[in-house]
mmCIF file of C-alpha atoms in Angstrom:
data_model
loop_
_atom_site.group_PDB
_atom_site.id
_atom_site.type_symbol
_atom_site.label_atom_id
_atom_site.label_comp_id
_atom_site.label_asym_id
_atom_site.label_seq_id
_atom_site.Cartn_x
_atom_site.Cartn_y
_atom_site.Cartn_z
ATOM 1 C CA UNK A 1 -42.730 12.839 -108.550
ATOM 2 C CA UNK A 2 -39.474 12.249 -106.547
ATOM 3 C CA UNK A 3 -40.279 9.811 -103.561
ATOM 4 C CA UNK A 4 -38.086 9.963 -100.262
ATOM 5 C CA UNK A 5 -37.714 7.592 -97.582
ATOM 6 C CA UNK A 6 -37.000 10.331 -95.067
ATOM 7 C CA UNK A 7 -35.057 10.455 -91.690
ATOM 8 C CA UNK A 8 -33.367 7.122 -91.351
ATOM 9 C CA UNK A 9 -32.586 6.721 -94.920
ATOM 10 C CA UNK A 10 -31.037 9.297 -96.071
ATOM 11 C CA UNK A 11 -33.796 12.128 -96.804
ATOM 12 C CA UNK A 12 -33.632 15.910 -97.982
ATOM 13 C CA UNK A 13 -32.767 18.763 -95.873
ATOM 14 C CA UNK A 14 -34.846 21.876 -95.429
ATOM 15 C CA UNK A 15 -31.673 23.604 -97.994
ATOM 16 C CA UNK A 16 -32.099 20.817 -100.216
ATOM 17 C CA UNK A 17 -35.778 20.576 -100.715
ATOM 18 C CA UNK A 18 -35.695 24.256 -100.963
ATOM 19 C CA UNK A 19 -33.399 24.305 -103.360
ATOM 20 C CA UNK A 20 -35.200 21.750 -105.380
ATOM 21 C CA UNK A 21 -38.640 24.076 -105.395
ATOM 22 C CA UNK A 22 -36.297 27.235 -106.686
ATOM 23 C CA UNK A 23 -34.985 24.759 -109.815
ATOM 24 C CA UNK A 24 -38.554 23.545 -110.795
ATOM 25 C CA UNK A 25 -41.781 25.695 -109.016
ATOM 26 C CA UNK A 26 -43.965 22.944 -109.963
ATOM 27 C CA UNK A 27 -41.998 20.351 -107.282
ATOM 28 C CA UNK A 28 -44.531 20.345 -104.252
ATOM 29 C CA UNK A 29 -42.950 19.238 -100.902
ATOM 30 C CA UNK A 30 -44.976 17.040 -98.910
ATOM 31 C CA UNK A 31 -43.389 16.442 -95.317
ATOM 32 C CA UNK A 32 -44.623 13.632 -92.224
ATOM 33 C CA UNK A 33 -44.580 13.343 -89.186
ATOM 34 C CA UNK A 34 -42.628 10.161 -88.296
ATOM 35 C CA UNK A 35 -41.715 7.911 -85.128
ATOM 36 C CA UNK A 36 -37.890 8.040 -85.887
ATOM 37 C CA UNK A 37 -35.849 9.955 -83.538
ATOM 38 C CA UNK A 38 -32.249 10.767 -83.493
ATOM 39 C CA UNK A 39 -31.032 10.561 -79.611
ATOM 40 C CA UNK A 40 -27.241 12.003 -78.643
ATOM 41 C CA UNK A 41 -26.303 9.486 -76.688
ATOM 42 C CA UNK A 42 -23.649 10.000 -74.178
ATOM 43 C CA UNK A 43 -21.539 6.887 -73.073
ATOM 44 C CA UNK A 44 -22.107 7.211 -69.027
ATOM 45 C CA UNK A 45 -20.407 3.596 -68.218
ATOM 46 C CA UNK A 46 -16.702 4.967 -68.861
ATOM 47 C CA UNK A 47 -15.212 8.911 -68.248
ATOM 48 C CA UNK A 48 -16.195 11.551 -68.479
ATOM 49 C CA UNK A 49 -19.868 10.960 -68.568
ATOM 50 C CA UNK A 50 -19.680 8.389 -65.503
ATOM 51 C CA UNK A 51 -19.560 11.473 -63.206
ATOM 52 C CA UNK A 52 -22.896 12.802 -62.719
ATOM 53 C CA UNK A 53 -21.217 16.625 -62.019
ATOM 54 C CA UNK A 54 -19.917 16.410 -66.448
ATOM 55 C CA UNK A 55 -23.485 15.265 -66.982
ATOM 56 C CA UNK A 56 -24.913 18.196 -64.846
ATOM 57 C CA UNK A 57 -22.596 20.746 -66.838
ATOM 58 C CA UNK A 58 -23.388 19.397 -70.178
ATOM 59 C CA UNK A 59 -27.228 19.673 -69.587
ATOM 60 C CA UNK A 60 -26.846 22.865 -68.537
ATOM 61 C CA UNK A 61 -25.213 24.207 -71.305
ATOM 62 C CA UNK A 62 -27.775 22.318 -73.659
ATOM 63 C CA UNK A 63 -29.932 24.425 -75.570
ATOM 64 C CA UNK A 64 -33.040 22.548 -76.640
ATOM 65 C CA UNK A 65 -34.824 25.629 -78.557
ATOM 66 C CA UNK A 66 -31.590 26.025 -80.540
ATOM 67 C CA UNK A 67 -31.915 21.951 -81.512
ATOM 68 C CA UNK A 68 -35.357 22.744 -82.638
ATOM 69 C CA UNK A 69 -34.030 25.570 -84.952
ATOM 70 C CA UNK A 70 -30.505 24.711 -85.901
ATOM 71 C CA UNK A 71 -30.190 21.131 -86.291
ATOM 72 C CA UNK A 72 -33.554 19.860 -86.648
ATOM 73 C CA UNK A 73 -33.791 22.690 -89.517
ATOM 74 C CA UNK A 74 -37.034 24.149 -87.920
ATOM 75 C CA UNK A 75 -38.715 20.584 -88.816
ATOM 76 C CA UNK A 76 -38.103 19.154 -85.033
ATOM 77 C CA UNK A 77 -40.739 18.703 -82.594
ATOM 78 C CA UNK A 78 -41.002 19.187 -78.579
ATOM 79 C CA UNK A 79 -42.439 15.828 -77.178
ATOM 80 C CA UNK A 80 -40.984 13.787 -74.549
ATOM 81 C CA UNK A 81 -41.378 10.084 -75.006
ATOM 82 C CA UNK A 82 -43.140 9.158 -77.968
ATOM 83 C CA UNK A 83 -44.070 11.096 -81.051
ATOM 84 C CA UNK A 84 -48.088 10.543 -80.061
ATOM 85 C CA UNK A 85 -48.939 13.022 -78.103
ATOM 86 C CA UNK A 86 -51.096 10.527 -76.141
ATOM 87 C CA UNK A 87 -48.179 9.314 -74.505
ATOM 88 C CA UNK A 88 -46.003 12.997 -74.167
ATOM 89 C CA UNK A 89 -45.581 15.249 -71.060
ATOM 90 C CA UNK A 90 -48.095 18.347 -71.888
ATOM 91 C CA UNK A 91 -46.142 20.572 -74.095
ATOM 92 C CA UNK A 92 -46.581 23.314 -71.219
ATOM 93 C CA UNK A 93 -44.702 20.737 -68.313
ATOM 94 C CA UNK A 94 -42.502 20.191 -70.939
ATOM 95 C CA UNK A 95 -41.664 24.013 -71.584
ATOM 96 C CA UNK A 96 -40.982 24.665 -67.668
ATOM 97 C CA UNK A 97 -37.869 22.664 -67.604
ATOM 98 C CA UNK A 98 -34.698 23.967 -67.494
ATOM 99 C CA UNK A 99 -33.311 23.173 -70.941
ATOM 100 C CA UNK A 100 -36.224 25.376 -72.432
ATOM 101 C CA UNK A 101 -35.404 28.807 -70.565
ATOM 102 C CA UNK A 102 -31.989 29.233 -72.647
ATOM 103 C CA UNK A 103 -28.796 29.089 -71.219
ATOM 104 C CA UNK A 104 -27.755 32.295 -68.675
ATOM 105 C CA UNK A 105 -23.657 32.970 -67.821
ATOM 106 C CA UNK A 106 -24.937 31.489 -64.778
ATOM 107 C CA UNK A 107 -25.597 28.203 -66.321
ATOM 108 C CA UNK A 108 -21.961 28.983 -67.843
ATOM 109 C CA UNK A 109 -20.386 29.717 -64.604
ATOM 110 C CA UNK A 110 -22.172 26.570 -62.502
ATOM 111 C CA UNK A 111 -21.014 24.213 -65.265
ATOM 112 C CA UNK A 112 -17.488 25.525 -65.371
ATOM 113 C CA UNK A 113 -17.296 25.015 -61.481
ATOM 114 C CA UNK A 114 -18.659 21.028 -61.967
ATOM 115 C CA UNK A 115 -16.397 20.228 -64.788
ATOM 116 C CA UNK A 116 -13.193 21.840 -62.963
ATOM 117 C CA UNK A 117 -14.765 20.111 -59.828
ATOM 118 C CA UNK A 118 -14.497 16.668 -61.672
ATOM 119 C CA UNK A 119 -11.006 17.878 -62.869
ATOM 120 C CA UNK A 120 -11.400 19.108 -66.114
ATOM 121 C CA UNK A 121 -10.884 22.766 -65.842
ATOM 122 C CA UNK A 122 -10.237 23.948 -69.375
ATOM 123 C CA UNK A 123 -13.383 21.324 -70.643
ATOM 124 C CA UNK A 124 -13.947 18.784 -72.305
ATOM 125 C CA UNK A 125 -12.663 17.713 -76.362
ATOM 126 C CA UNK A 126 -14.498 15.019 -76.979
ATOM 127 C CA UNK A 127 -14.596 12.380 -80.321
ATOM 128 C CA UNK A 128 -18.270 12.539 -81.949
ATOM 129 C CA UNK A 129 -18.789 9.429 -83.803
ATOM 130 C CA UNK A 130 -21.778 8.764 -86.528
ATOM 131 C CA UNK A 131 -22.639 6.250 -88.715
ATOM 132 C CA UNK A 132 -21.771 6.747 -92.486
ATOM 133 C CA UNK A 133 -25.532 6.435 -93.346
ATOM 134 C CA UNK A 134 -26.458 9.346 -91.100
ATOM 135 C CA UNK A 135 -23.193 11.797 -91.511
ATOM 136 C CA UNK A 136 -25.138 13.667 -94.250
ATOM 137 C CA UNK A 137 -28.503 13.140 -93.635
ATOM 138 C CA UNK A 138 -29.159 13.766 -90.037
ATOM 139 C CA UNK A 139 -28.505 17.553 -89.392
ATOM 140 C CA UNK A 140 -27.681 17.117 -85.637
ATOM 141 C CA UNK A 141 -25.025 14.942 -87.097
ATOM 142 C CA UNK A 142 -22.471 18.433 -87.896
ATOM 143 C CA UNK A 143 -19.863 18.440 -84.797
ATOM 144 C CA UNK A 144 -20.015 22.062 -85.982
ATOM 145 C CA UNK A 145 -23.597 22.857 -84.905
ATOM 146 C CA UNK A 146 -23.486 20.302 -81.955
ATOM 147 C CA UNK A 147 -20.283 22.582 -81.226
ATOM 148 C CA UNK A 148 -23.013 25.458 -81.260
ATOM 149 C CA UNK A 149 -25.697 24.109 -79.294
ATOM 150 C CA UNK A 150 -23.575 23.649 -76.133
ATOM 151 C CA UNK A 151 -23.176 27.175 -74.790
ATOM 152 C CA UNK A 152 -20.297 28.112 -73.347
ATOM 153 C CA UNK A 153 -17.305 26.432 -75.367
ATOM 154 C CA UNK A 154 -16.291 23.906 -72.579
ATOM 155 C CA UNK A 155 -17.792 21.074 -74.684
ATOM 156 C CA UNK A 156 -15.809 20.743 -77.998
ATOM 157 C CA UNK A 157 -16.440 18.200 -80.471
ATOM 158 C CA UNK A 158 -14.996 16.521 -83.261
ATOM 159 C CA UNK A 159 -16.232 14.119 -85.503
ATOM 160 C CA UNK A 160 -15.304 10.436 -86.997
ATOM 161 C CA UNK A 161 -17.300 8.517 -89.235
ATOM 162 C CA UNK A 162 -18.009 4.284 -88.647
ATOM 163 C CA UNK A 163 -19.498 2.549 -91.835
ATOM 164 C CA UNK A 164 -22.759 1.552 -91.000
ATOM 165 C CA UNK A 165 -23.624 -1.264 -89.436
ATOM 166 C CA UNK A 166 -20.532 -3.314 -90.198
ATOM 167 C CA UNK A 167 -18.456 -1.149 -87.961
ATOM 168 C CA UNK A 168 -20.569 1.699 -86.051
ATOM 169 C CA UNK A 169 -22.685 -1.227 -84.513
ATOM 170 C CA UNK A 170 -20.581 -3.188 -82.470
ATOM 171 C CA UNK A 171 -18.641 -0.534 -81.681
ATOM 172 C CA UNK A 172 -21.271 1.745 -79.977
ATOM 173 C CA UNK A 173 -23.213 -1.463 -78.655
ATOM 174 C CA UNK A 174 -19.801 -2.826 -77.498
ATOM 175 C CA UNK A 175 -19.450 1.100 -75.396
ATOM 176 C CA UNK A 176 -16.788 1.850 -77.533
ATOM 177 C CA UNK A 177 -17.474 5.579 -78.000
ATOM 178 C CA UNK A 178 -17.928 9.038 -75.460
ATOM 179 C CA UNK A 179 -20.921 10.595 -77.784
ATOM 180 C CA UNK A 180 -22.707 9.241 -80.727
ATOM 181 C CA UNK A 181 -26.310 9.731 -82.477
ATOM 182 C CA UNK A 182 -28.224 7.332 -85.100
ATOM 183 C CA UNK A 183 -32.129 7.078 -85.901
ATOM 184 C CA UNK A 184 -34.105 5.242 -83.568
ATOM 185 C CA UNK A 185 -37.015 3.727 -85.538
ATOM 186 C CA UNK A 186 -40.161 2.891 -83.646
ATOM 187 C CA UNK A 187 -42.843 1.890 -85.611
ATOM 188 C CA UNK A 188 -45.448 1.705 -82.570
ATOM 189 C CA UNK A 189 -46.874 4.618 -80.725
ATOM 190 C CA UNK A 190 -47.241 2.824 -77.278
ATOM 191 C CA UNK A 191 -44.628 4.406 -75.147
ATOM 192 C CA UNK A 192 -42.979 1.002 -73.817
ATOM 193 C CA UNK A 193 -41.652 0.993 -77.669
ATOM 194 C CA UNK A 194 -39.780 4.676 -77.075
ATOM 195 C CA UNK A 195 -38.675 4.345 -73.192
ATOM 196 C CA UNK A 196 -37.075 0.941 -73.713
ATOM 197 C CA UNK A 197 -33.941 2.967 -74.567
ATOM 198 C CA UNK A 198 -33.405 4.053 -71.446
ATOM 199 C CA UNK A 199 -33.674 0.345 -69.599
ATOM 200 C CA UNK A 200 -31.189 -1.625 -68.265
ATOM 201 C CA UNK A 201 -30.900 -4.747 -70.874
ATOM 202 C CA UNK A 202 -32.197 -2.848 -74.087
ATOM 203 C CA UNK A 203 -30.449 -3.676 -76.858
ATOM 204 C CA UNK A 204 -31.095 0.415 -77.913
ATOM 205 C CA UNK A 205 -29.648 1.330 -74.641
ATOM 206 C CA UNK A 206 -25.923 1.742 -75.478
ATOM 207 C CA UNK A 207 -25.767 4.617 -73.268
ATOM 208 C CA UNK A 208 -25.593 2.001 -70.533
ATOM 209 C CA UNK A 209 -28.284 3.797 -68.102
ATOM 210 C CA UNK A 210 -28.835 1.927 -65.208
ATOM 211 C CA UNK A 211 -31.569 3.784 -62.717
ATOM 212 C CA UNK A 212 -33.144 1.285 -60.166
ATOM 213 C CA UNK A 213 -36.594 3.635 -60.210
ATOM 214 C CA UNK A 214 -36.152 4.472 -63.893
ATOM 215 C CA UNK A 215 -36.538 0.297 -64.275
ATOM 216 C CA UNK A 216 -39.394 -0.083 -61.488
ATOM 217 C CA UNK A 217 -41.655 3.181 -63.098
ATOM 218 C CA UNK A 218 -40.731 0.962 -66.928
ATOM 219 C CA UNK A 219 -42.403 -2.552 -65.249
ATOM 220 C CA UNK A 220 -45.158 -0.555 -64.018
ATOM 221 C CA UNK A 221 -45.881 1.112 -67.401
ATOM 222 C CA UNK A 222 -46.045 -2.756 -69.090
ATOM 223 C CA UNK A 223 -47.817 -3.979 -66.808
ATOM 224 C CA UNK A 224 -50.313 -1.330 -65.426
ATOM 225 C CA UNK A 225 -53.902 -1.761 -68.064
ATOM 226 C CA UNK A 226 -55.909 1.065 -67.068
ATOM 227 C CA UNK A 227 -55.323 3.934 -69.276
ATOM 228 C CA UNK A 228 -55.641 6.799 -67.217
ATOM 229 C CA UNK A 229 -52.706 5.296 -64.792
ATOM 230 C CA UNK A 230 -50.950 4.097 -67.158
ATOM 231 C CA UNK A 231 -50.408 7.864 -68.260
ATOM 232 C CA UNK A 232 -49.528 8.829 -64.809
ATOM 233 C CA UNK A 233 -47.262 6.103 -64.223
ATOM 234 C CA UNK A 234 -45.729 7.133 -67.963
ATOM 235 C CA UNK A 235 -45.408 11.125 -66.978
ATOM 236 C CA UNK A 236 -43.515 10.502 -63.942
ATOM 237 C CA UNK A 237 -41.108 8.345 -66.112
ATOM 238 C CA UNK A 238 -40.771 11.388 -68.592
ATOM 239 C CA UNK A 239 -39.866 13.508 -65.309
ATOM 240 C CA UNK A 240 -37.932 10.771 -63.772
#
């Protein structure tokens, strides 16, 4: 019996536990769902992600199915907001958004036209940093397949590695990085828990997000009791 913490510390990939079963066909893999999450977190308090047109290009050129597939290694799962589905956008909302339908050369050509609009014709090359802890265990943590699921080749990546936490800590919490990813652990399914990272204040918020109504809908959802509001007032912060 080999036992595995999983996401945030360091577990086996899909090629690794499959290569495990091939050595020994008596190994049984037993996978969990868990509350971790790995966010890409884009740095929008300093350029290029402080002008909303790179943001617009980026998510157009964002492919969520490939995430699913590629880096999540077919283990990933659509939710928006917290891992209980209690608290998620209905997976069928969730499909109709625009980062489901694929990317079109129309996406290509509109995002082209905002970057070049915000001055940065030929793209973007941007530094993708990671913690040490997470380089080889989190597969959206390869600047090579992040490199694949943004369409178009005007968002190129390369990668640098921070020891964990004596040096990737303060420096993303200090805003001293363009892109970066690391587990998010939250043990509690109540969706405060998740959408704190996106609040003004948040120590988990080193994307430095600052939305007036993003901030009003989150005081709402701690403070409303009823259940059934409290999942309306929740949804429209998913869509928000």
């Amino acid at each position: 019996q080999c036992n595995t913490s999983g996401f945030g510390g360091r577990g086996m990939t899909k090629a690794e536990a499959d290569s495990l079963v091939k050595s020994d066909p008596n190994i049984v893999i037993q996978t969990n769902e868990t509350t971790s999450n790995s966010p890409v977190q884009f740095n929008v308090t300093k350029p290029p992600f402080n002008d909303i047109r790179v943001r617009q290009a980026a998510a157009l050129l964002f492919d969520q199915n490939k995430l699913i597939q590629l880096a999540g290694d077919g283990y990933y799962k659509d939710y928006m907001g917290n891992v209980n589905l209690q608290w998620s956008l209905p997976l069928d909302q969730l499909k109709k958004m625009p980062i489901y339908a694929g990317v079109t050369q129309a996406d290509v050509a509109k995002a082209k036209a905002l970057l070049t609009e915000a001055g940065y014709p030929n793209g973007l090359d941007l530094e993708y940093i990671m913690a040490d802890r997470y380089a080889t265990g989190l597969p959206v943590s390869s600047t090579g397949k992040m490199n694949l699921l943004m369409e178009g080749g005007l968002f190129r990546f390369t990668s640098k590695v921070l020891q964990y936490p004596t040096v990737w800590t303060p420096t993303v919490r200090g805003g001293n990085f363009l892109i970066t990813d690391g587990a998010i652990i939250k043990p509690v399914y109540d969706p405060v828990f998740q959408l704190s990272l996106y609040i003004l204040g948040d120590v988990e918020n080193t994307m430095g997000l600052n939305d007036p109504q993003v901030n009003s809908l989150y005081q709402q959802v701690m403070t409303t009791v009823d259940p059934v509001k409290r999942k309306q007032v929740t949804d429209h912060l998913h869509l928000r």
